[in-house]
Amino acid sequence: MNLEKLIIAIDGPAGAGKSTVSMALAQRLGYRLIDTGAMYRALAWSVAQAGLPAEDGPALRRHLDSIEVTLDDDRVLINGRDVSGEIRTPVISALTSRLTMLAPIRAKVTPLQRRMATGGRVVLEGRDTGTVVCPGADVKFYLDASDEERARRRQAELAARGVTMALPAVLEEIRTRDVQDKTRALAPLRKADDAVAIDTTGLTAEQVVNRMMQEIEQRCCTRS
Ligand code: DC
């Protein structure tokens, strides 16, 4: 395994610490970060903008054919418009979770994500990156944490963006999304058999990244 061009997949539920850790790991390795959730959120944003119902139908398919979603570093664009600032609201989170159950939604971005991963030097972050997008990824991680800790992190994240939400409401939102993400028929959230599970409860992002680096370096040294 060549440390110069790995494909690293990081999956797990909301609030498990994926975003912070994936960004830090990508930075440490000098890799590109592919935030797959941001792509789905951008699609949800565009569906909301178009006033379409959140169900699979001809209108949704026509809409998807008419839009282009692109990742440009940490920005996500719909038909060239930067929507990064508008996709992280509770409303878009809930809509995204519903839309990501639908085949045309997943079919729109999965091939793009695979293409971006070609050649390696990428950290993919999401729910199905180690199971569906890149099942052959060199190193896979599955991050999780207690529900309460995940809710606290999510609440702080929202607060940093000026959205105030009580902890019980965040906890409920997280649990609803978990059920939707884990039980959907298509690309459900689950740990890949060969993923390294890390419980991030009580760990700092730096501690998690160090643990990941250890795993990556160990594999690169012991396999050729
Ligand atoms: O990671 P996030 O909160 O930005 O993800 C938003 C939603 O998109 C979440 O409900 C899970 C879904 N998602 C998915 O189905 N597949 C992915 N690879 C990434 C996210």
PDB file of C-alpha atoms and ligand atoms in Angstrom:
ATOM      1  CA  MET A   1       0.000   0.000   0.000  1.00  0.00           C
ATOM      2  CA  ASN A   2       1.370   3.362  -1.041  1.00  0.00           C
ATOM      3  CA  LEU A   3       0.896   6.212   1.435  1.00  0.00           C
ATOM      4  CA  GLU A   4       1.108   8.608  -1.506  1.00  0.00           C
ATOM      5  CA  LYS A   5      -2.202   7.648  -3.086  1.00  0.00           C
ATOM      6  CA  LEU A   6      -4.598   5.991  -0.721  1.00  0.00           C
ATOM      7  CA  ILE A   7      -8.371   6.022  -0.811  1.00  0.00           C
ATOM      8  CA  ILE A   8      -9.597   6.460   2.759  1.00  0.00           C
ATOM      9  CA  ALA A   9     -13.294   6.026   3.585  1.00  0.00           C
ATOM     10  CA  ILE A  10     -14.839   7.431   6.765  1.00  0.00           C
ATOM     11  CA  ASP A  11     -18.442   6.610   7.597  1.00  0.00           C
ATOM     12  CA  GLY A  12     -20.687   6.903  10.624  1.00  0.00           C
ATOM     13  CA  PRO A  13     -23.808   8.570  11.972  1.00  0.00           C
ATOM     14  CA  ALA A  14     -24.414  12.302  12.429  1.00  0.00           C
ATOM     15  CA  GLY A  15     -22.383  13.846  15.231  1.00  0.00           C
ATOM     16  CA  ALA A  16     -19.831  11.029  15.411  1.00  0.00           C
ATOM     17  CA  GLY A  17     -17.124  13.594  14.645  1.00  0.00           C
ATOM     18  CA  LYS A  18     -16.624  12.694  10.987  1.00  0.00           C
ATOM     19  CA  SER A  19     -16.445  16.213   9.530  1.00  0.00           C
ATOM     20  CA  THR A  20     -13.794  17.604  11.869  1.00  0.00           C
ATOM     21  CA  VAL A  21     -11.749  14.444  11.835  1.00  0.00           C
ATOM     22  CA  SER A  22     -11.968  13.901   8.064  1.00  0.00           C
ATOM     23  CA  MET A  23     -10.876  17.463   7.418  1.00  0.00           C
ATOM     24  CA  ALA A  24      -7.940  17.163   9.821  1.00  0.00           C
ATOM     25  CA  LEU A  25      -6.896  13.783   8.414  1.00  0.00           C
ATOM     26  CA  ALA A  26      -7.065  15.039   4.828  1.00  0.00           C
ATOM     27  CA  GLN A  27      -4.981  18.041   5.823  1.00  0.00           C
ATOM     28  CA  ARG A  28      -2.414  15.915   7.606  1.00  0.00           C
ATOM     29  CA  LEU A  29      -2.007  13.648   4.580  1.00  0.00           C
ATOM     30  CA  GLY A  30      -2.250  16.454   2.012  1.00  0.00           C
ATOM     31  CA  TYR A  31      -5.267  14.686   0.507  1.00  0.00           C
ATOM     32  CA  ARG A  32      -8.485  15.981  -1.014  1.00  0.00           C
ATOM     33  CA  LEU A  33     -11.545  15.775   1.211  1.00  0.00           C
ATOM     34  CA  ILE A  34     -14.747  14.566  -0.438  1.00  0.00           C
ATOM     35  CA  ASP A  35     -17.691  15.511   1.766  1.00  0.00           C
ATOM     36  CA  THR A  36     -20.362  13.277   0.229  1.00  0.00           C
ATOM     37  CA  GLY A  37     -23.046  14.550   2.639  1.00  0.00           C
ATOM     38  CA  ALA A  38     -22.545  18.097   1.328  1.00  0.00           C
ATOM     39  CA  MET A  39     -23.344  16.858  -2.178  1.00  0.00           C
ATOM     40  CA  TYR A  40     -26.586  15.270  -0.977  1.00  0.00           C
ATOM     41  CA  ARG A  41     -27.441  18.375   1.033  1.00  0.00           C
ATOM     42  CA  ALA A  42     -26.887  20.534  -2.062  1.00  0.00           C
ATOM     43  CA  LEU A  43     -29.282  18.336  -4.044  1.00  0.00           C
ATOM     44  CA  ALA A  44     -31.844  18.651  -1.240  1.00  0.00           C
ATOM     45  CA  TRP A  45     -31.375  22.415  -1.238  1.00  0.00           C
ATOM     46  CA  SER A  46     -32.062  22.539  -4.983  1.00  0.00           C
ATOM     47  CA  VAL A  47     -35.155  20.329  -4.622  1.00  0.00           C
ATOM     48  CA  ALA A  48     -36.464  22.674  -1.910  1.00  0.00           C
ATOM     49  CA  GLN A  49     -35.696  25.725  -4.047  1.00  0.00           C
ATOM     50  CA  ALA A  50     -37.598  24.190  -6.951  1.00  0.00           C
ATOM     51  CA  GLY A  51     -40.548  23.523  -4.636  1.00  0.00           C
ATOM     52  CA  LEU A  52     -40.661  19.831  -5.527  1.00  0.00           C
ATOM     53  CA  PRO A  53     -42.131  17.124  -3.282  1.00  0.00           C
ATOM     54  CA  ALA A  54     -39.574  14.846  -1.588  1.00  0.00           C
ATOM     55  CA  GLU A  55     -40.543  11.738  -3.504  1.00  0.00           C
ATOM     56  CA  ASP A  56     -39.338   9.879  -6.535  1.00  0.00           C
ATOM     57  CA  GLY A  57     -41.297  11.015  -9.562  1.00  0.00           C
ATOM     58  CA  PRO A  58     -40.893  12.403 -13.079  1.00  0.00           C
ATOM     59  CA  ALA A  59     -40.527  15.976 -11.778  1.00  0.00           C
ATOM     60  CA  LEU A  60     -37.680  14.987  -9.467  1.00  0.00           C
ATOM     61  CA  ARG A  61     -35.914  13.085 -12.242  1.00  0.00           C
ATOM     62  CA  ARG A  62     -36.287  16.015 -14.662  1.00  0.00           C
ATOM     63  CA  HIS A  63     -34.967  18.354 -11.996  1.00  0.00           C
ATOM     64  CA  LEU A  64     -31.946  16.151 -11.330  1.00  0.00           C
ATOM     65  CA  ASP A  65     -31.176  16.036 -15.062  1.00  0.00           C
ATOM     66  CA  SER A  66     -31.121  19.817 -15.137  1.00  0.00           C
ATOM     67  CA  ILE A  67     -28.628  20.377 -12.330  1.00  0.00           C
ATOM     68  CA  GLU A  68     -24.934  19.893 -11.901  1.00  0.00           C
ATOM     69  CA  VAL A  69     -23.446  19.406  -8.448  1.00  0.00           C
ATOM     70  CA  THR A  70     -19.749  20.092  -7.977  1.00  0.00           C
ATOM     71  CA  LEU A  71     -17.341  20.066  -5.061  1.00  0.00           C
ATOM     72  CA  ASP A  72     -14.673  22.727  -5.098  1.00  0.00           C
ATOM     73  CA  ASP A  73     -12.473  22.279  -2.025  1.00  0.00           C
ATOM     74  CA  ASP A  74     -14.827  22.918   0.862  1.00  0.00           C
ATOM     75  CA  ARG A  75     -17.481  24.577  -1.293  1.00  0.00           C
ATOM     76  CA  VAL A  76     -20.392  22.816  -2.929  1.00  0.00           C
ATOM     77  CA  LEU A  77     -21.986  24.272  -6.031  1.00  0.00           C
ATOM     78  CA  ILE A  78     -25.292  23.747  -7.820  1.00  0.00           C
ATOM     79  CA  ASN A  79     -25.060  24.832 -11.450  1.00  0.00           C
ATOM     80  CA  GLY A  80     -22.068  26.955 -10.484  1.00  0.00           C
ATOM     81  CA  ARG A  81     -23.774  28.680  -7.541  1.00  0.00           C
ATOM     82  CA  ASP A  82     -22.074  28.294  -4.177  1.00  0.00           C
ATOM     83  CA  VAL A  83     -24.712  26.935  -1.778  1.00  0.00           C
ATOM     84  CA  SER A  84     -22.310  25.874   1.017  1.00  0.00           C
ATOM     85  CA  GLY A  85     -23.735  28.417   3.438  1.00  0.00           C
ATOM     86  CA  GLU A  86     -27.336  27.343   2.922  1.00  0.00           C
ATOM     87  CA  ILE A  87     -27.211  23.576   3.261  1.00  0.00           C
ATOM     88  CA  ARG A  88     -26.588  23.141   6.988  1.00  0.00           C
ATOM     89  CA  THR A  89     -29.957  24.042   8.434  1.00  0.00           C
ATOM     90  CA  PRO A  90     -32.203  21.575  10.330  1.00  0.00           C
ATOM     91  CA  VAL A  91     -34.775  21.811   7.520  1.00  0.00           C
ATOM     92  CA  ILE A  92     -32.249  20.807   4.857  1.00  0.00           C
ATOM     93  CA  SER A  93     -30.875  18.058   7.167  1.00  0.00           C
ATOM     94  CA  ALA A  94     -34.327  16.503   7.486  1.00  0.00           C
ATOM     95  CA  LEU A  95     -35.076  16.822   3.768  1.00  0.00           C
ATOM     96  CA  THR A  96     -31.687  15.348   2.837  1.00  0.00           C
ATOM     97  CA  SER A  97     -32.277  12.336   5.040  1.00  0.00           C
ATOM     98  CA  ARG A  98     -35.589  11.675   3.242  1.00  0.00           C
ATOM     99  CA  LEU A  99     -34.238  12.287  -0.245  1.00  0.00           C
ATOM    100  CA  THR A 100     -31.178  10.086   0.207  1.00  0.00           C
ATOM    101  CA  MET A 101     -33.494   7.065   0.356  1.00  0.00           C
ATOM    102  CA  LEU A 102     -34.359   7.604  -3.314  1.00  0.00           C
ATOM    103  CA  ALA A 103     -32.580   5.799  -6.132  1.00  0.00           C
ATOM    104  CA  PRO A 104     -32.306   8.744  -8.586  1.00  0.00           C
ATOM    105  CA  ILE A 105     -30.771  10.923  -5.874  1.00  0.00           C
ATOM    106  CA  ARG A 106     -28.063   8.356  -5.053  1.00  0.00           C
ATOM    107  CA  ALA A 107     -27.531   7.554  -8.740  1.00  0.00           C
ATOM    108  CA  LYS A 108     -26.849  11.234  -9.389  1.00  0.00           C
ATOM    109  CA  VAL A 109     -23.871  11.548  -7.049  1.00  0.00           C
ATOM    110  CA  THR A 110     -22.411   8.087  -6.421  1.00  0.00           C
ATOM    111  CA  PRO A 111     -20.653   7.959  -9.847  1.00  0.00           C
ATOM    112  CA  LEU A 112     -19.304  11.498  -9.333  1.00  0.00           C
ATOM    113  CA  GLN A 113     -17.884  10.504  -5.959  1.00  0.00           C
ATOM    114  CA  ARG A 114     -16.266   7.393  -7.455  1.00  0.00           C
ATOM    115  CA  ARG A 115     -14.726   9.454 -10.233  1.00  0.00           C
ATOM    116  CA  MET A 116     -13.311  11.944  -7.741  1.00  0.00           C
ATOM    117  CA  ALA A 117     -11.742   9.088  -5.815  1.00  0.00           C
ATOM    118  CA  THR A 118     -10.004   7.621  -8.857  1.00  0.00           C
ATOM    119  CA  GLY A 119      -6.268   7.835  -8.465  1.00  0.00           C
ATOM    120  CA  GLY A 120      -6.443   8.117  -4.688  1.00  0.00           C
ATOM    121  CA  ARG A 121      -5.107  10.847  -2.386  1.00  0.00           C
ATOM    122  CA  VAL A 122      -8.650  11.270  -1.101  1.00  0.00           C
ATOM    123  CA  VAL A 123     -10.526  11.073   2.159  1.00  0.00           C
ATOM    124  CA  LEU A 124     -14.198  10.297   1.517  1.00  0.00           C
ATOM    125  CA  GLU A 125     -16.610  11.138   4.282  1.00  0.00           C
ATOM    126  CA  GLY A 126     -20.228  10.000   4.507  1.00  0.00           C
ATOM    127  CA  ARG A 127     -22.513   7.056   5.222  1.00  0.00           C
ATOM    128  CA  ASP A 128     -21.790   4.616   2.401  1.00  0.00           C
ATOM    129  CA  THR A 129     -18.306   5.540   1.218  1.00  0.00           C
ATOM    130  CA  GLY A 130     -16.720   2.285   2.442  1.00  0.00           C
ATOM    131  CA  THR A 131     -19.653   0.054   1.518  1.00  0.00           C
ATOM    132  CA  VAL A 132     -21.023   1.388  -1.783  1.00  0.00           C
ATOM    133  CA  VAL A 133     -18.997   4.278  -3.218  1.00  0.00           C
ATOM    134  CA  CYS A 134     -15.545   2.757  -2.742  1.00  0.00           C
ATOM    135  CA  PRO A 135     -15.868  -0.789  -1.385  1.00  0.00           C
ATOM    136  CA  GLY A 136     -12.248  -1.314  -2.411  1.00  0.00           C
ATOM    137  CA  ALA A 137     -10.962   1.664  -0.368  1.00  0.00           C
ATOM    138  CA  ASP A 138      -7.504   1.081   1.119  1.00  0.00           C
ATOM    139  CA  VAL A 139      -8.424   2.029   4.674  1.00  0.00           C
ATOM    140  CA  LYS A 140     -11.941   2.315   6.084  1.00  0.00           C
ATOM    141  CA  PHE A 141     -13.038   3.814   9.362  1.00  0.00           C
ATOM    142  CA  TYR A 142     -16.416   3.738  11.056  1.00  0.00           C
ATOM    143  CA  LEU A 143     -16.837   6.462  13.666  1.00  0.00           C
ATOM    144  CA  ASP A 144     -19.530   6.410  16.314  1.00  0.00           C
ATOM    145  CA  ALA A 145     -20.238   7.985  19.720  1.00  0.00           C
ATOM    146  CA  SER A 146     -22.967   7.923  22.343  1.00  0.00           C
ATOM    147  CA  ASP A 147     -26.265   9.539  21.306  1.00  0.00           C
ATOM    148  CA  GLU A 148     -25.896  12.213  23.997  1.00  0.00           C
ATOM    149  CA  GLU A 149     -22.399  13.183  22.932  1.00  0.00           C
ATOM    150  CA  ARG A 150     -23.424  13.284  19.286  1.00  0.00           C
ATOM    151  CA  ALA A 151     -26.371  15.538  20.152  1.00  0.00           C
ATOM    152  CA  ARG A 152     -24.126  17.878  22.152  1.00  0.00           C
ATOM    153  CA  ARG A 153     -21.689  18.159  19.236  1.00  0.00           C
ATOM    154  CA  ARG A 154     -24.497  18.780  16.777  1.00  0.00           C
ATOM    155  CA  GLN A 155     -25.967  21.451  19.059  1.00  0.00           C
ATOM    156  CA  ALA A 156     -22.605  23.234  19.299  1.00  0.00           C
ATOM    157  CA  GLU A 157     -22.191  23.026  15.515  1.00  0.00           C
ATOM    158  CA  LEU A 158     -25.620  24.600  15.006  1.00  0.00           C
ATOM    159  CA  ALA A 159     -24.917  27.272  17.630  1.00  0.00           C
ATOM    160  CA  ALA A 160     -21.713  28.206  15.819  1.00  0.00           C
ATOM    161  CA  ARG A 161     -23.874  28.918  12.789  1.00  0.00           C
ATOM    162  CA  GLY A 162     -26.343  30.960  14.797  1.00  0.00           C
ATOM    163  CA  VAL A 163     -29.033  28.254  15.071  1.00  0.00           C
ATOM    164  CA  THR A 164     -30.299  27.716  18.628  1.00  0.00           C
ATOM    165  CA  MET A 165     -31.852  24.335  19.366  1.00  0.00           C
ATOM    166  CA  ALA A 166     -32.603  22.662  22.715  1.00  0.00           C
ATOM    167  CA  LEU A 167     -30.668  19.466  23.426  1.00  0.00           C
ATOM    168  CA  PRO A 168     -33.713  17.133  23.579  1.00  0.00           C
ATOM    169  CA  ALA A 169     -34.813  18.392  20.144  1.00  0.00           C
ATOM    170  CA  VAL A 170     -31.341  17.804  18.695  1.00  0.00           C
ATOM    171  CA  LEU A 171     -31.278  14.338  20.241  1.00  0.00           C
ATOM    172  CA  GLU A 172     -34.617  13.524  18.681  1.00  0.00           C
ATOM    173  CA  GLU A 173     -33.523  14.871  15.295  1.00  0.00           C
ATOM    174  CA  ILE A 174     -30.370  12.752  15.440  1.00  0.00           C
ATOM    175  CA  ARG A 175     -32.266   9.586  16.397  1.00  0.00           C
ATOM    176  CA  THR A 176     -34.830  10.101  13.648  1.00  0.00           C
ATOM    177  CA  ARG A 177     -32.061  10.557  11.096  1.00  0.00           C
ATOM    178  CA  ASP A 178     -30.199   7.486  12.416  1.00  0.00           C
ATOM    179  CA  VAL A 179     -33.264   5.317  11.898  1.00  0.00           C
ATOM    180  CA  GLN A 180     -33.791   6.704   8.390  1.00  0.00           C
ATOM    181  CA  ASP A 181     -30.126   6.353   7.455  1.00  0.00           C
ATOM    182  CA  LYS A 182     -29.736   2.836   8.886  1.00  0.00           C
ATOM    183  CA  THR A 183     -32.973   1.263   7.717  1.00  0.00           C
ATOM    184  CA  ARG A 184     -33.290   2.538   4.161  1.00  0.00           C
ATOM    185  CA  ALA A 185     -33.144  -0.107   1.463  1.00  0.00           C
ATOM    186  CA  LEU A 186     -30.495   1.683  -0.611  1.00  0.00           C
ATOM    187  CA  ALA A 187     -26.966   2.171   0.696  1.00  0.00           C
ATOM    188  CA  PRO A 188     -27.965   2.085   4.377  1.00  0.00           C
ATOM    189  CA  LEU A 189     -25.538   3.362   6.970  1.00  0.00           C
ATOM    190  CA  ARG A 190     -23.584   0.391   8.271  1.00  0.00           C
ATOM    191  CA  LYS A 191     -20.046  -0.454   9.190  1.00  0.00           C
ATOM    192  CA  ALA A 192     -18.186  -2.202   6.364  1.00  0.00           C
ATOM    193  CA  ASP A 193     -16.874  -5.577   7.553  1.00  0.00           C
ATOM    194  CA  ASP A 194     -13.310  -4.442   7.021  1.00  0.00           C
ATOM    195  CA  ALA A 195     -13.725  -0.973   8.574  1.00  0.00           C
ATOM    196  CA  VAL A 196     -11.888  -0.024  11.753  1.00  0.00           C
ATOM    197  CA  ALA A 197     -14.493   1.073  14.324  1.00  0.00           C
ATOM    198  CA  ILE A 198     -13.610   4.028  16.534  1.00  0.00           C
ATOM    199  CA  ASP A 199     -15.821   5.159  19.412  1.00  0.00           C
ATOM    200  CA  THR A 200     -15.093   8.889  19.594  1.00  0.00           C
ATOM    201  CA  THR A 201     -17.009   9.464  22.866  1.00  0.00           C
ATOM    202  CA  GLY A 202     -14.726  11.461  25.153  1.00  0.00           C
ATOM    203  CA  LEU A 203     -11.951  11.713  22.553  1.00  0.00           C
ATOM    204  CA  THR A 204     -10.674  14.922  21.002  1.00  0.00           C
ATOM    205  CA  ALA A 205     -10.500  15.209  17.223  1.00  0.00           C
ATOM    206  CA  GLU A 206      -6.719  15.119  17.504  1.00  0.00           C
ATOM    207  CA  GLN A 207      -6.792  11.857  19.435  1.00  0.00           C
ATOM    208  CA  VAL A 208      -9.040  10.303  16.791  1.00  0.00           C
ATOM    209  CA  VAL A 209      -6.814  11.515  13.944  1.00  0.00           C
ATOM    210  CA  ASN A 210      -3.734  10.154  15.727  1.00  0.00           C
ATOM    211  CA  ARG A 211      -5.420   6.781  16.074  1.00  0.00           C
ATOM    212  CA  MET A 212      -6.277   6.825  12.352  1.00  0.00           C
ATOM    213  CA  MET A 213      -2.754   7.823  11.351  1.00  0.00           C
ATOM    214  CA  GLN A 214      -1.401   4.937  13.429  1.00  0.00           C
ATOM    215  CA  GLU A 215      -3.658   2.517  11.589  1.00  0.00           C
ATOM    216  CA  ILE A 216      -2.758   3.963   8.174  1.00  0.00           C
ATOM    217  CA  GLU A 217       0.974   3.971   8.830  1.00  0.00           C
ATOM    218  CA  GLN A 218       0.890   0.484  10.261  1.00  0.00           C
ATOM    219  CA  ARG A 219      -0.818  -0.853   7.153  1.00  0.00           C
ATOM    220  CA  CYS A 220       1.477   0.997   4.806  1.00  0.00           C
ATOM    221  CA  CYS A 221       4.516  -0.420   6.588  1.00  0.00           C
ATOM    222  CA  THR A 222       3.305  -3.988   6.858  1.00  0.00           C
ATOM    223  CA  ARG A 223       1.829  -4.402   3.341  1.00  0.00           C
ATOM    224  CA  SER A 224       3.463  -3.511   0.079  1.00  0.00           C
TER     225      SER A 224
HETATM  226  O1   DC B   1     -23.101  13.971   6.911  1.00  0.00           O
HETATM  227  P1   DC B   1     -24.279  14.905   6.699  1.00  0.00           P
HETATM  228  O2   DC B   1     -25.040  15.211   7.970  1.00  0.00           O
HETATM  229  O3   DC B   1     -23.901  16.140   5.965  1.00  0.00           O
HETATM  230  O4   DC B   1     -25.288  14.080   5.750  1.00  0.00           O
HETATM  231  C1   DC B   1     -26.518  14.606   5.368  1.00  0.00           C
HETATM  232  C2   DC B   1     -27.501  13.482   5.068  1.00  0.00           C
HETATM  233  O5   DC B   1     -27.110  12.794   3.877  1.00  0.00           O
HETATM  234  C3   DC B   1     -27.669  12.421   6.147  1.00  0.00           C
HETATM  235  O6   DC B   1     -29.045  12.206   6.413  1.00  0.00           O
HETATM  236  C4   DC B   1     -27.108  11.176   5.578  1.00  0.00           C
HETATM  237  C5   DC B   1     -27.094  11.400   4.083  1.00  0.00           C
HETATM  238  N1   DC B   1     -25.889  10.848   3.463  1.00  0.00           N
HETATM  239  C6   DC B   1     -26.021   9.674   2.763  1.00  0.00           C
HETATM  240  O7   DC B   1     -27.116   9.106   2.676  1.00  0.00           O
HETATM  241  N2   DC B   1     -24.940   9.134   2.152  1.00  0.00           N
HETATM  242  C7   DC B   1     -23.730   9.724   2.247  1.00  0.00           C
HETATM  243  N3   DC B   1     -22.676   9.160   1.644  1.00  0.00           N
HETATM  244  C8   DC B   1     -23.582  10.930   2.966  1.00  0.00           C
HETATM  245  C9   DC B   1     -24.698  11.460   3.583  1.00  0.00           C
END
